[in-house]
Amino acid sequence: MTTRLGFGLPQMRQYSIGTDVPDVARAAERIGYDSLWVFERALFPEPATQGLYNVEGLPWPDSYRNVAEPLVTLALAAAVTERAQLGTSVLVAPLHIPFQLAKSLATLDAASGGRVIAGLGTGWSLDEYAAAGIRPFEERGKVLDELIAVCRAVWGPDPVKYDGDLTKIASAVVGPKPARPIPVLLAAGNKRALRRLVDHADGWLPVGMGAEQLAAQWRELQDLAAERGRTEPIRTVVRVNAVHTAKPYDGPDRQPFQGSADQIVEDLVAHAAVGLDEILVDLQTTPRDAQELKEVAAEVYEKARAAGV
């Protein structure tokens, strides 16, 4: 059985959001991709007050200077597609008011016929928290816990009731409801985040930085699930941030998913062997425009399927 393949929608500044998102979404679905995905980057601090991913000295990529809002982008794709699932990898949950996010995701799921995947994380940018966070950065885990609980309540039967620190719903009818239960997937790395995933989420959103590392993380998560008595399967979607080059990348410092389509597919094969459900391939950084992005998307998809991914 082949691994499901997802595709990252264009959100960066070289793309025209209103025209390129629908165009690329239609093309990706036609090519055969199983799902379409967006990510969240709320702002670009200048000068930077912390390194990328909170790693000291690591610069933010220039591509983060202009990233389209994820749910607006996903709605544009939903309107012109029929089959592909629609996922977020990831929404920085504490930048969103829980009730409003729950209602937005429910509306998008109802409108798309039950295709939404809610991928959530806590993020790492102090500047984003200062601009949009609803609680201090130190409380990000508590906010994510409440947001998940609010979503479950809002998406469930009426009357909806919830009494939390951020959200108070005495008793209300809240619609529209999702077309089906929306799966909640979490980006989780540390022990506490993995426990939250095992206890409260439907799946896991790792990042592909090497097949051996991914396999070790997956074993750790499976062991934790067994330890905590989880019997439901954990849905898995690994994000691949690919850097495509016209010619093979021959440098000794080549990173996973950096290089020609053949090199990217070689890494896809290795990561697919880990046995996760789906690989999300985001190719949007290096293409000049939507036409080039579509061409690269088709080449990678065809070669991946030919290689057995």
PDB file of C-alpha atoms in Angstrom:
ATOM      1  CA  MET A   1       0.000   0.000   0.000  1.00  0.00           C
ATOM      2  CA  THR A   2       1.425   3.385  -0.985  1.00  0.00           C
ATOM      3  CA  THR A   3       1.854   6.275   1.416  1.00  0.00           C
ATOM      4  CA  ARG A   4      -0.622   9.098   1.067  1.00  0.00           C
ATOM      5  CA  LEU A   5       0.954  12.259  -0.355  1.00  0.00           C
ATOM      6  CA  GLY A   6      -0.074  15.753   0.639  1.00  0.00           C
ATOM      7  CA  PHE A   7       0.928  19.077  -0.894  1.00  0.00           C
ATOM      8  CA  GLY A   8       1.701  22.498   0.595  1.00  0.00           C
ATOM      9  CA  LEU A   9      -0.375  25.324  -0.890  1.00  0.00           C
ATOM     10  CA  PRO A  10       1.354  28.558  -2.007  1.00  0.00           C
ATOM     11  CA  GLN A  11       1.277  31.188   0.740  1.00  0.00           C
ATOM     12  CA  MET A  12       4.503  33.147   0.174  1.00  0.00           C
ATOM     13  CA  ARG A  13       5.036  36.511  -1.451  1.00  0.00           C
ATOM     14  CA  GLN A  14       6.014  35.332  -4.940  1.00  0.00           C
ATOM     15  CA  TYR A  15       2.472  34.017  -5.373  1.00  0.00           C
ATOM     16  CA  SER A  16      -0.770  35.860  -6.065  1.00  0.00           C
ATOM     17  CA  ILE A  17      -2.968  34.423  -3.319  1.00  0.00           C
ATOM     18  CA  GLY A  18      -6.347  35.094  -4.947  1.00  0.00           C
ATOM     19  CA  THR A  19      -5.487  33.448  -8.256  1.00  0.00           C
ATOM     20  CA  ASP A  20      -2.570  31.104  -7.542  1.00  0.00           C
ATOM     21  CA  VAL A  21      -4.066  29.277  -4.553  1.00  0.00           C
ATOM     22  CA  PRO A  22      -7.158  28.077  -6.464  1.00  0.00           C
ATOM     23  CA  ASP A  23      -5.053  27.318  -9.546  1.00  0.00           C
ATOM     24  CA  VAL A  24      -2.445  25.281  -7.653  1.00  0.00           C
ATOM     25  CA  ALA A  25      -5.082  23.547  -5.499  1.00  0.00           C
ATOM     26  CA  ARG A  26      -6.948  22.342  -8.596  1.00  0.00           C
ATOM     27  CA  ALA A  27      -3.718  21.233 -10.225  1.00  0.00           C
ATOM     28  CA  ALA A  28      -2.482  19.345  -7.145  1.00  0.00           C
ATOM     29  CA  GLU A  29      -5.769  17.480  -6.828  1.00  0.00           C
ATOM     30  CA  ARG A  30      -5.691  16.661 -10.533  1.00  0.00           C
ATOM     31  CA  ILE A  31      -2.084  15.423 -10.282  1.00  0.00           C
ATOM     32  CA  GLY A  32      -3.215  13.006  -7.582  1.00  0.00           C
ATOM     33  CA  TYR A  33      -2.195  14.516  -4.242  1.00  0.00           C
ATOM     34  CA  ASP A  34      -4.418  13.249  -1.428  1.00  0.00           C
ATOM     35  CA  SER A  35      -4.447  16.409   0.655  1.00  0.00           C
ATOM     36  CA  LEU A  36      -3.667  20.142   0.630  1.00  0.00           C
ATOM     37  CA  TRP A  37      -1.976  21.899   3.527  1.00  0.00           C
ATOM     38  CA  VAL A  38      -1.221  25.348   4.945  1.00  0.00           C
ATOM     39  CA  PHE A  39       1.099  26.613   7.677  1.00  0.00           C
ATOM     40  CA  GLU A  40       1.047  29.654   9.945  1.00  0.00           C
ATOM     41  CA  ARG A  41       3.631  32.401  10.261  1.00  0.00           C
ATOM     42  CA  ALA A  42       1.979  35.509  11.673  1.00  0.00           C
ATOM     43  CA  LEU A  43       4.796  38.039  11.283  1.00  0.00           C
ATOM     44  CA  PHE A  44       8.485  38.616  10.577  1.00  0.00           C
ATOM     45  CA  PRO A  45      10.282  40.500  13.370  1.00  0.00           C
ATOM     46  CA  GLU A  46      12.811  43.061  12.222  1.00  0.00           C
ATOM     47  CA  PRO A  47      15.259  43.131  13.791  1.00  0.00           C
ATOM     48  CA  ALA A  48      14.833  39.574  15.022  1.00  0.00           C
ATOM     49  CA  THR A  49      14.667  39.237  18.795  1.00  0.00           C
ATOM     50  CA  GLN A  50      15.274  35.480  18.750  1.00  0.00           C
ATOM     51  CA  GLY A  51      16.568  32.921  16.279  1.00  0.00           C
ATOM     52  CA  LEU A  52      14.420  30.740  14.064  1.00  0.00           C
ATOM     53  CA  TYR A  53      12.753  27.961  16.116  1.00  0.00           C
ATOM     54  CA  ASN A  54      14.261  29.754  19.138  1.00  0.00           C
ATOM     55  CA  VAL A  55      17.736  28.560  18.110  1.00  0.00           C
ATOM     56  CA  GLU A  56      20.217  31.309  18.950  1.00  0.00           C
ATOM     57  CA  GLY A  57      21.846  32.805  15.857  1.00  0.00           C
ATOM     58  CA  LEU A  58      19.684  30.915  13.339  1.00  0.00           C
ATOM     59  CA  PRO A  59      18.253  33.530  10.936  1.00  0.00           C
ATOM     60  CA  TRP A  60      14.638  33.632   9.851  1.00  0.00           C
ATOM     61  CA  PRO A  61      14.269  32.777   6.138  1.00  0.00           C
ATOM     62  CA  ASP A  62      13.354  35.668   3.893  1.00  0.00           C
ATOM     63  CA  SER A  63      10.351  33.661   2.658  1.00  0.00           C
ATOM     64  CA  TYR A  64       8.670  34.235   6.039  1.00  0.00           C
ATOM     65  CA  ARG A  65       8.331  37.974   5.374  1.00  0.00           C
ATOM     66  CA  ASN A  66       4.947  37.507   3.730  1.00  0.00           C
ATOM     67  CA  VAL A  67       2.864  34.416   4.550  1.00  0.00           C
ATOM     68  CA  ALA A  68      -0.849  34.396   3.781  1.00  0.00           C
ATOM     69  CA  GLU A  69      -3.320  33.676   6.603  1.00  0.00           C
ATOM     70  CA  PRO A  70      -3.810  29.890   6.688  1.00  0.00           C
ATOM     71  CA  LEU A  71      -7.586  29.482   7.011  1.00  0.00           C
ATOM     72  CA  VAL A  72      -8.296  32.058   4.292  1.00  0.00           C
ATOM     73  CA  THR A  73      -5.865  30.168   2.049  1.00  0.00           C
ATOM     74  CA  LEU A  74      -7.511  26.850   2.862  1.00  0.00           C
ATOM     75  CA  ALA A  75     -10.979  28.265   2.145  1.00  0.00           C
ATOM     76  CA  LEU A  76      -9.827  29.354  -1.317  1.00  0.00           C
ATOM     77  CA  ALA A  77      -8.646  25.805  -1.981  1.00  0.00           C
ATOM     78  CA  ALA A  78     -11.804  24.234  -0.554  1.00  0.00           C
ATOM     79  CA  ALA A  79     -13.975  26.177  -2.982  1.00  0.00           C
ATOM     80  CA  VAL A  80     -12.314  24.712  -6.081  1.00  0.00           C
ATOM     81  CA  THR A  81     -11.568  21.116  -5.031  1.00  0.00           C
ATOM     82  CA  GLU A  82     -13.732  18.086  -4.359  1.00  0.00           C
ATOM     83  CA  ARG A  83     -11.605  15.186  -3.132  1.00  0.00           C
ATOM     84  CA  ALA A  84      -8.437  16.369  -1.403  1.00  0.00           C
ATOM     85  CA  GLN A  85      -8.436  16.721   2.358  1.00  0.00           C
ATOM     86  CA  LEU A  86      -7.629  20.168   3.767  1.00  0.00           C
ATOM     87  CA  GLY A  87      -5.102  20.363   6.594  1.00  0.00           C
ATOM     88  CA  THR A  88      -3.197  22.805   8.772  1.00  0.00           C
ATOM     89  CA  SER A  89       0.415  21.995   9.623  1.00  0.00           C
ATOM     90  CA  VAL A  90       0.295  23.807  11.828  1.00  0.00           C
ATOM     91  CA  LEU A  91      -1.922  26.472  13.322  1.00  0.00           C
ATOM     92  CA  VAL A  92      -0.210  28.130  16.288  1.00  0.00           C
ATOM     93  CA  ALA A  93      -3.137  27.483  18.611  1.00  0.00           C
ATOM     94  CA  PRO A  94      -2.450  30.121  21.320  1.00  0.00           C
ATOM     95  CA  LEU A  95      -2.618  32.885  18.701  1.00  0.00           C
ATOM     96  CA  HIS A  96      -6.331  32.102  18.244  1.00  0.00           C
ATOM     97  CA  ILE A  97      -9.398  32.608  20.428  1.00  0.00           C
ATOM     98  CA  PRO A  98     -10.574  29.030  21.071  1.00  0.00           C
ATOM     99  CA  PHE A  99     -14.289  29.510  20.396  1.00  0.00           C
ATOM    100  CA  GLN A 100     -13.763  31.457  17.186  1.00  0.00           C
ATOM    101  CA  LEU A 101     -11.217  28.959  15.847  1.00  0.00           C
ATOM    102  CA  ALA A 102     -13.526  26.052  16.652  1.00  0.00           C
ATOM    103  CA  LYS A 103     -16.375  27.721  14.763  1.00  0.00           C
ATOM    104  CA  SER A 104     -14.167  28.605  11.769  1.00  0.00           C
ATOM    105  CA  LEU A 105     -12.908  25.037  11.442  1.00  0.00           C
ATOM    106  CA  ALA A 106     -16.439  23.648  11.782  1.00  0.00           C
ATOM    107  CA  THR A 107     -17.714  26.000   9.072  1.00  0.00           C
ATOM    108  CA  LEU A 108     -14.868  25.066   6.725  1.00  0.00           C
ATOM    109  CA  ASP A 109     -15.499  21.367   7.315  1.00  0.00           C
ATOM    110  CA  ALA A 110     -19.231  21.733   6.671  1.00  0.00           C
ATOM    111  CA  ALA A 111     -18.591  23.746   3.514  1.00  0.00           C
ATOM    112  CA  SER A 112     -16.036  21.273   2.144  1.00  0.00           C
ATOM    113  CA  GLY A 113     -18.045  18.142   2.835  1.00  0.00           C
ATOM    114  CA  GLY A 114     -15.972  16.848   5.733  1.00  0.00           C
ATOM    115  CA  ARG A 115     -12.383  17.316   4.512  1.00  0.00           C
ATOM    116  CA  VAL A 116     -10.698  19.358   7.276  1.00  0.00           C
ATOM    117  CA  ILE A 117      -7.755  18.147   9.373  1.00  0.00           C
ATOM    118  CA  ALA A 118      -6.978  20.400  12.345  1.00  0.00           C
ATOM    119  CA  GLY A 119      -3.225  20.384  12.909  1.00  0.00           C
ATOM    120  CA  LEU A 120      -2.244  22.394  15.972  1.00  0.00           C
ATOM    121  CA  GLY A 121       0.925  23.394  17.795  1.00  0.00           C
ATOM    122  CA  THR A 122       2.133  25.871  20.406  1.00  0.00           C
ATOM    123  CA  GLY A 123       4.711  27.698  18.276  1.00  0.00           C
ATOM    124  CA  TRP A 124       7.934  29.274  19.478  1.00  0.00           C
ATOM    125  CA  SER A 125       8.002  32.950  18.395  1.00  0.00           C
ATOM    126  CA  LEU A 126       7.862  35.409  21.293  1.00  0.00           C
ATOM    127  CA  ASP A 127       7.108  38.225  18.835  1.00  0.00           C
ATOM    128  CA  GLU A 128       4.026  36.415  17.535  1.00  0.00           C
ATOM    129  CA  TYR A 129       2.817  35.883  21.088  1.00  0.00           C
ATOM    130  CA  ALA A 130       3.367  39.560  21.866  1.00  0.00           C
ATOM    131  CA  ALA A 131       1.299  40.562  18.827  1.00  0.00           C
ATOM    132  CA  ALA A 132      -1.493  37.993  18.855  1.00  0.00           C
ATOM    133  CA  GLY A 133      -1.192  35.575  21.759  1.00  0.00           C
ATOM    134  CA  ILE A 134      -4.226  35.424  24.031  1.00  0.00           C
ATOM    135  CA  ARG A 135      -2.121  34.404  27.050  1.00  0.00           C
ATOM    136  CA  PRO A 136       1.599  34.695  27.888  1.00  0.00           C
ATOM    137  CA  PHE A 137       4.031  32.367  26.126  1.00  0.00           C
ATOM    138  CA  GLU A 138       4.635  30.476  29.374  1.00  0.00           C
ATOM    139  CA  GLU A 139       0.969  29.380  29.400  1.00  0.00           C
ATOM    140  CA  ARG A 140       0.950  28.037  25.839  1.00  0.00           C
ATOM    141  CA  GLY A 141       0.381  24.420  26.871  1.00  0.00           C
ATOM    142  CA  LYS A 142      -2.646  25.317  28.986  1.00  0.00           C
ATOM    143  CA  VAL A 143      -4.105  27.344  26.120  1.00  0.00           C
ATOM    144  CA  LEU A 144      -3.695  24.432  23.703  1.00  0.00           C
ATOM    145  CA  ASP A 145      -5.382  22.086  26.188  1.00  0.00           C
ATOM    146  CA  GLU A 146      -8.369  24.396  26.485  1.00  0.00           C
ATOM    147  CA  LEU A 147      -8.563  25.014  22.757  1.00  0.00           C
ATOM    148  CA  ILE A 148      -8.780  21.270  22.062  1.00  0.00           C
ATOM    149  CA  ALA A 149     -11.492  20.894  24.694  1.00  0.00           C
ATOM    150  CA  VAL A 150     -13.470  23.856  23.331  1.00  0.00           C
ATOM    151  CA  CYS A 151     -13.272  22.436  19.808  1.00  0.00           C
ATOM    152  CA  ARG A 152     -14.598  19.070  20.989  1.00  0.00           C
ATOM    153  CA  ALA A 153     -17.477  20.821  22.770  1.00  0.00           C
ATOM    154  CA  VAL A 154     -18.387  23.182  19.919  1.00  0.00           C
ATOM    155  CA  TRP A 155     -18.223  20.403  17.339  1.00  0.00           C
ATOM    156  CA  GLY A 156     -20.385  18.126  19.489  1.00  0.00           C
ATOM    157  CA  PRO A 157     -24.129  18.036  20.099  1.00  0.00           C
ATOM    158  CA  ASP A 158     -26.172  21.018  21.263  1.00  0.00           C
ATOM    159  CA  PRO A 159     -26.609  22.523  23.722  1.00  0.00           C
ATOM    160  CA  VAL A 160     -22.911  23.321  23.997  1.00  0.00           C
ATOM    161  CA  LYS A 161     -21.615  23.976  27.510  1.00  0.00           C
ATOM    162  CA  TYR A 162     -18.059  24.777  28.543  1.00  0.00           C
ATOM    163  CA  ASP A 163     -16.510  26.419  31.578  1.00  0.00           C
ATOM    164  CA  GLY A 164     -12.790  27.145  31.203  1.00  0.00           C
ATOM    165  CA  ASP A 165     -10.258  29.856  31.969  1.00  0.00           C
ATOM    166  CA  LEU A 166     -10.590  31.482  28.525  1.00  0.00           C
ATOM    167  CA  THR A 167     -13.985  30.270  27.361  1.00  0.00           C
ATOM    168  CA  LYS A 168     -17.363  30.351  29.090  1.00  0.00           C
ATOM    169  CA  ILE A 169     -20.365  28.851  27.305  1.00  0.00           C
ATOM    170  CA  ALA A 170     -23.324  28.565  29.665  1.00  0.00           C
ATOM    171  CA  SER A 171     -25.627  26.750  27.247  1.00  0.00           C
ATOM    172  CA  ALA A 172     -25.936  27.480  23.547  1.00  0.00           C
ATOM    173  CA  VAL A 173     -26.752  26.167  20.110  1.00  0.00           C
ATOM    174  CA  VAL A 174     -23.623  26.505  17.964  1.00  0.00           C
ATOM    175  CA  GLY A 175     -23.677  25.804  14.256  1.00  0.00           C
ATOM    176  CA  PRO A 176     -22.875  24.835  11.652  1.00  0.00           C
ATOM    177  CA  LYS A 177     -21.536  21.532  12.887  1.00  0.00           C
ATOM    178  CA  PRO A 178     -18.690  19.754  11.083  1.00  0.00           C
ATOM    179  CA  ALA A 179     -19.752  17.249   8.464  1.00  0.00           C
ATOM    180  CA  ARG A 180     -17.959  14.606  10.555  1.00  0.00           C
ATOM    181  CA  PRO A 181     -15.704  14.610  13.623  1.00  0.00           C
ATOM    182  CA  ILE A 182     -12.690  16.725  12.672  1.00  0.00           C
ATOM    183  CA  PRO A 183      -9.422  14.901  13.439  1.00  0.00           C
ATOM    184  CA  VAL A 184      -7.055  16.875  15.687  1.00  0.00           C
ATOM    185  CA  LEU A 185      -3.348  16.297  15.035  1.00  0.00           C
ATOM    186  CA  LEU A 186      -0.580  17.819  17.130  1.00  0.00           C
ATOM    187  CA  ALA A 187       3.005  18.825  16.505  1.00  0.00           C
ATOM    188  CA  ALA A 188       4.728  17.298  19.532  1.00  0.00           C
ATOM    189  CA  GLY A 189       8.342  16.665  20.436  1.00  0.00           C
ATOM    190  CA  ASN A 190       8.922  16.806  24.186  1.00  0.00           C
ATOM    191  CA  LYS A 191       7.524  14.359  26.711  1.00  0.00           C
ATOM    192  CA  ARG A 192       4.735  16.601  27.953  1.00  0.00           C
ATOM    193  CA  ALA A 193       3.531  17.377  24.422  1.00  0.00           C
ATOM    194  CA  LEU A 194       3.628  13.691  23.489  1.00  0.00           C
ATOM    195  CA  ARG A 195       1.491  12.823  26.528  1.00  0.00           C
ATOM    196  CA  ARG A 196      -1.036  15.472  25.482  1.00  0.00           C
ATOM    197  CA  LEU A 197      -1.120  13.914  22.014  1.00  0.00           C
ATOM    198  CA  VAL A 198      -1.624  10.371  23.297  1.00  0.00           C
ATOM    199  CA  ASP A 199      -4.348  11.417  25.738  1.00  0.00           C
ATOM    200  CA  HIS A 200      -6.288  14.031  23.771  1.00  0.00           C
ATOM    201  CA  ALA A 201      -5.495  14.040  20.026  1.00  0.00           C
ATOM    202  CA  ASP A 202      -6.090  11.883  16.990  1.00  0.00           C
ATOM    203  CA  GLY A 203      -2.654  12.102  15.444  1.00  0.00           C
ATOM    204  CA  TRP A 204       0.879  13.396  15.149  1.00  0.00           C
ATOM    205  CA  LEU A 205       2.532  15.994  12.890  1.00  0.00           C
ATOM    206  CA  PRO A 206       6.310  15.478  12.922  1.00  0.00           C
ATOM    207  CA  VAL A 207       8.806  17.203  10.609  1.00  0.00           C
ATOM    208  CA  GLY A 208      10.968  15.078   8.297  1.00  0.00           C
ATOM    209  CA  MET A 209      14.582  15.871   9.169  1.00  0.00           C
ATOM    210  CA  GLY A 210      15.987  12.392   8.564  1.00  0.00           C
ATOM    211  CA  ALA A 211      14.476   8.917   8.386  1.00  0.00           C
ATOM    212  CA  GLU A 212      16.412   7.486  11.337  1.00  0.00           C
ATOM    213  CA  GLN A 213      15.432  10.359  13.626  1.00  0.00           C
ATOM    214  CA  LEU A 214      11.800  10.101  12.510  1.00  0.00           C
ATOM    215  CA  ALA A 215      11.752   6.351  13.157  1.00  0.00           C
ATOM    216  CA  ALA A 216      13.147   6.855  16.664  1.00  0.00           C
ATOM    217  CA  GLN A 217      10.523   9.506  17.456  1.00  0.00           C
ATOM    218  CA  TRP A 218       7.757   7.245  16.143  1.00  0.00           C
ATOM    219  CA  ARG A 219       8.922   4.351  18.323  1.00  0.00           C
ATOM    220  CA  GLU A 220       8.982   6.660  21.341  1.00  0.00           C
ATOM    221  CA  LEU A 221       5.428   7.789  20.649  1.00  0.00           C
ATOM    222  CA  GLN A 222       4.179   4.226  20.155  1.00  0.00           C
ATOM    223  CA  ASP A 223       5.839   3.126  23.392  1.00  0.00           C
ATOM    224  CA  LEU A 224       4.227   6.020  25.261  1.00  0.00           C
ATOM    225  CA  ALA A 225       0.801   5.185  23.794  1.00  0.00           C
ATOM    226  CA  ALA A 226       1.157   1.598  24.961  1.00  0.00           C
ATOM    227  CA  GLU A 227       2.317   2.731  28.398  1.00  0.00           C
ATOM    228  CA  ARG A 228      -0.729   5.008  28.784  1.00  0.00           C
ATOM    229  CA  GLY A 229      -3.149   2.366  27.525  1.00  0.00           C
ATOM    230  CA  ARG A 230      -4.163   4.004  24.281  1.00  0.00           C
ATOM    231  CA  THR A 231      -5.846   1.571  21.903  1.00  0.00           C
ATOM    232  CA  GLU A 232      -6.981   3.955  19.141  1.00  0.00           C
ATOM    233  CA  PRO A 233      -4.582   4.249  16.182  1.00  0.00           C
ATOM    234  CA  ILE A 234      -2.472   7.410  15.933  1.00  0.00           C
ATOM    235  CA  ARG A 235      -2.805   9.114  12.563  1.00  0.00           C
ATOM    236  CA  THR A 236       0.566  10.334  11.282  1.00  0.00           C
ATOM    237  CA  VAL A 237       1.416  13.050   8.754  1.00  0.00           C
ATOM    238  CA  VAL A 238       5.079  14.025   8.403  1.00  0.00           C
ATOM    239  CA  ARG A 239       5.830  17.495   7.016  1.00  0.00           C
ATOM    240  CA  VAL A 240       8.625  17.751   4.447  1.00  0.00           C
ATOM    241  CA  ASN A 241       9.969  21.252   3.755  1.00  0.00           C
ATOM    242  CA  ALA A 242      11.669  20.601   0.436  1.00  0.00           C
ATOM    243  CA  VAL A 243      14.219  22.855  -1.275  1.00  0.00           C
ATOM    244  CA  HIS A 244      14.054  22.003  -4.970  1.00  0.00           C
ATOM    245  CA  THR A 245      16.956  22.758  -7.301  1.00  0.00           C
ATOM    246  CA  ALA A 246      17.019  22.383 -11.066  1.00  0.00           C
ATOM    247  CA  LYS A 247      20.232  20.337 -10.893  1.00  0.00           C
ATOM    248  CA  PRO A 248      21.261  17.747  -8.299  1.00  0.00           C
ATOM    249  CA  TYR A 249      22.740  19.236  -5.152  1.00  0.00           C
ATOM    250  CA  ASP A 250      26.280  17.878  -4.866  1.00  0.00           C
ATOM    251  CA  GLY A 251      27.509  19.715  -1.776  1.00  0.00           C
ATOM    252  CA  PRO A 252      28.722  17.658   1.195  1.00  0.00           C
ATOM    253  CA  ASP A 253      26.317  19.567   3.441  1.00  0.00           C
ATOM    254  CA  ARG A 254      23.146  18.475   1.611  1.00  0.00           C
ATOM    255  CA  GLN A 255      20.193  18.257   3.977  1.00  0.00           C
ATOM    256  CA  PRO A 256      17.250  15.839   3.609  1.00  0.00           C
ATOM    257  CA  PHE A 257      14.844  16.947   0.867  1.00  0.00           C
ATOM    258  CA  GLN A 258      17.314  19.388  -0.648  1.00  0.00           C
ATOM    259  CA  GLY A 259      18.159  19.025  -4.329  1.00  0.00           C
ATOM    260  CA  SER A 260      16.655  17.777  -7.567  1.00  0.00           C
ATOM    261  CA  ALA A 261      13.332  15.979  -7.836  1.00  0.00           C
ATOM    262  CA  ASP A 262      15.212  12.666  -7.903  1.00  0.00           C
ATOM    263  CA  GLN A 263      17.055  13.529  -4.681  1.00  0.00           C
ATOM    264  CA  ILE A 264      13.832  14.644  -2.989  1.00  0.00           C
ATOM    265  CA  VAL A 265      12.136  11.408  -4.017  1.00  0.00           C
ATOM    266  CA  GLU A 266      15.088   9.393  -2.714  1.00  0.00           C
ATOM    267  CA  ASP A 267      14.507  10.969   0.696  1.00  0.00           C
ATOM    268  CA  LEU A 268      10.756  10.398   0.389  1.00  0.00           C
ATOM    269  CA  VAL A 269      11.391   6.688  -0.144  1.00  0.00           C
ATOM    270  CA  ALA A 270      13.515   6.530   3.023  1.00  0.00           C
ATOM    271  CA  HIS A 271      10.946   8.385   5.105  1.00  0.00           C
ATOM    272  CA  ALA A 272       8.039   6.349   3.714  1.00  0.00           C
ATOM    273  CA  ALA A 273       9.804   3.198   4.912  1.00  0.00           C
ATOM    274  CA  VAL A 274       9.276   4.386   8.510  1.00  0.00           C
ATOM    275  CA  GLY A 275       5.639   3.433   8.023  1.00  0.00           C
ATOM    276  CA  LEU A 276       3.725   6.644   8.704  1.00  0.00           C
ATOM    277  CA  ASP A 277       0.363   7.263   7.054  1.00  0.00           C
ATOM    278  CA  GLU A 278       1.097  10.340   4.992  1.00  0.00           C
ATOM    279  CA  ILE A 279       3.869  12.660   3.835  1.00  0.00           C
ATOM    280  CA  LEU A 280       3.124  16.335   3.262  1.00  0.00           C
ATOM    281  CA  VAL A 281       5.500  17.733   0.630  1.00  0.00           C
ATOM    282  CA  ASP A 282       5.876  21.519   0.740  1.00  0.00           C
ATOM    283  CA  LEU A 283       7.731  22.723  -2.362  1.00  0.00           C
ATOM    284  CA  GLN A 284       6.668  26.378  -2.441  1.00  0.00           C
ATOM    285  CA  THR A 285       9.855  28.115  -1.255  1.00  0.00           C
ATOM    286  CA  THR A 286      12.078  27.973  -4.339  1.00  0.00           C
ATOM    287  CA  PRO A 287       9.766  28.131  -7.420  1.00  0.00           C
ATOM    288  CA  ARG A 288       9.572  31.546  -9.076  1.00  0.00           C
ATOM    289  CA  ASP A 289       5.816  31.392  -9.626  1.00  0.00           C
ATOM    290  CA  ALA A 290       2.748  29.154  -9.597  1.00  0.00           C
ATOM    291  CA  GLN A 291       3.493  27.625 -12.995  1.00  0.00           C
ATOM    292  CA  GLU A 292       6.908  26.412 -11.866  1.00  0.00           C
ATOM    293  CA  LEU A 293       5.417  25.156  -8.585  1.00  0.00           C
ATOM    294  CA  LYS A 294       2.865  23.076 -10.501  1.00  0.00           C
ATOM    295  CA  GLU A 295       5.562  21.626 -12.755  1.00  0.00           C
ATOM    296  CA  VAL A 296       7.744  20.631  -9.797  1.00  0.00           C
ATOM    297  CA  ALA A 297       4.701  19.211  -7.979  1.00  0.00           C
ATOM    298  CA  ALA A 298       3.867  16.974 -10.934  1.00  0.00           C
ATOM    299  CA  GLU A 299       7.458  15.786 -11.355  1.00  0.00           C
ATOM    300  CA  VAL A 300       7.895  14.916  -7.684  1.00  0.00           C
ATOM    301  CA  TYR A 301       4.528  13.150  -7.499  1.00  0.00           C
ATOM    302  CA  GLU A 302       5.095  11.043 -10.616  1.00  0.00           C
ATOM    303  CA  LYS A 303       8.603  10.031  -9.598  1.00  0.00           C
ATOM    304  CA  ALA A 304       7.519   9.278  -6.011  1.00  0.00           C
ATOM    305  CA  ARG A 305       4.733   6.978  -7.170  1.00  0.00           C
ATOM    306  CA  ALA A 306       7.059   5.309  -9.658  1.00  0.00           C
ATOM    307  CA  ALA A 307       9.486   4.679  -6.797  1.00  0.00           C
ATOM    308  CA  GLY A 308       6.757   3.025  -4.734  1.00  0.00           C
ATOM    309  CA  VAL A 309       6.041   5.837  -2.281  1.00  0.00           C
TER     310      VAL A 309
END
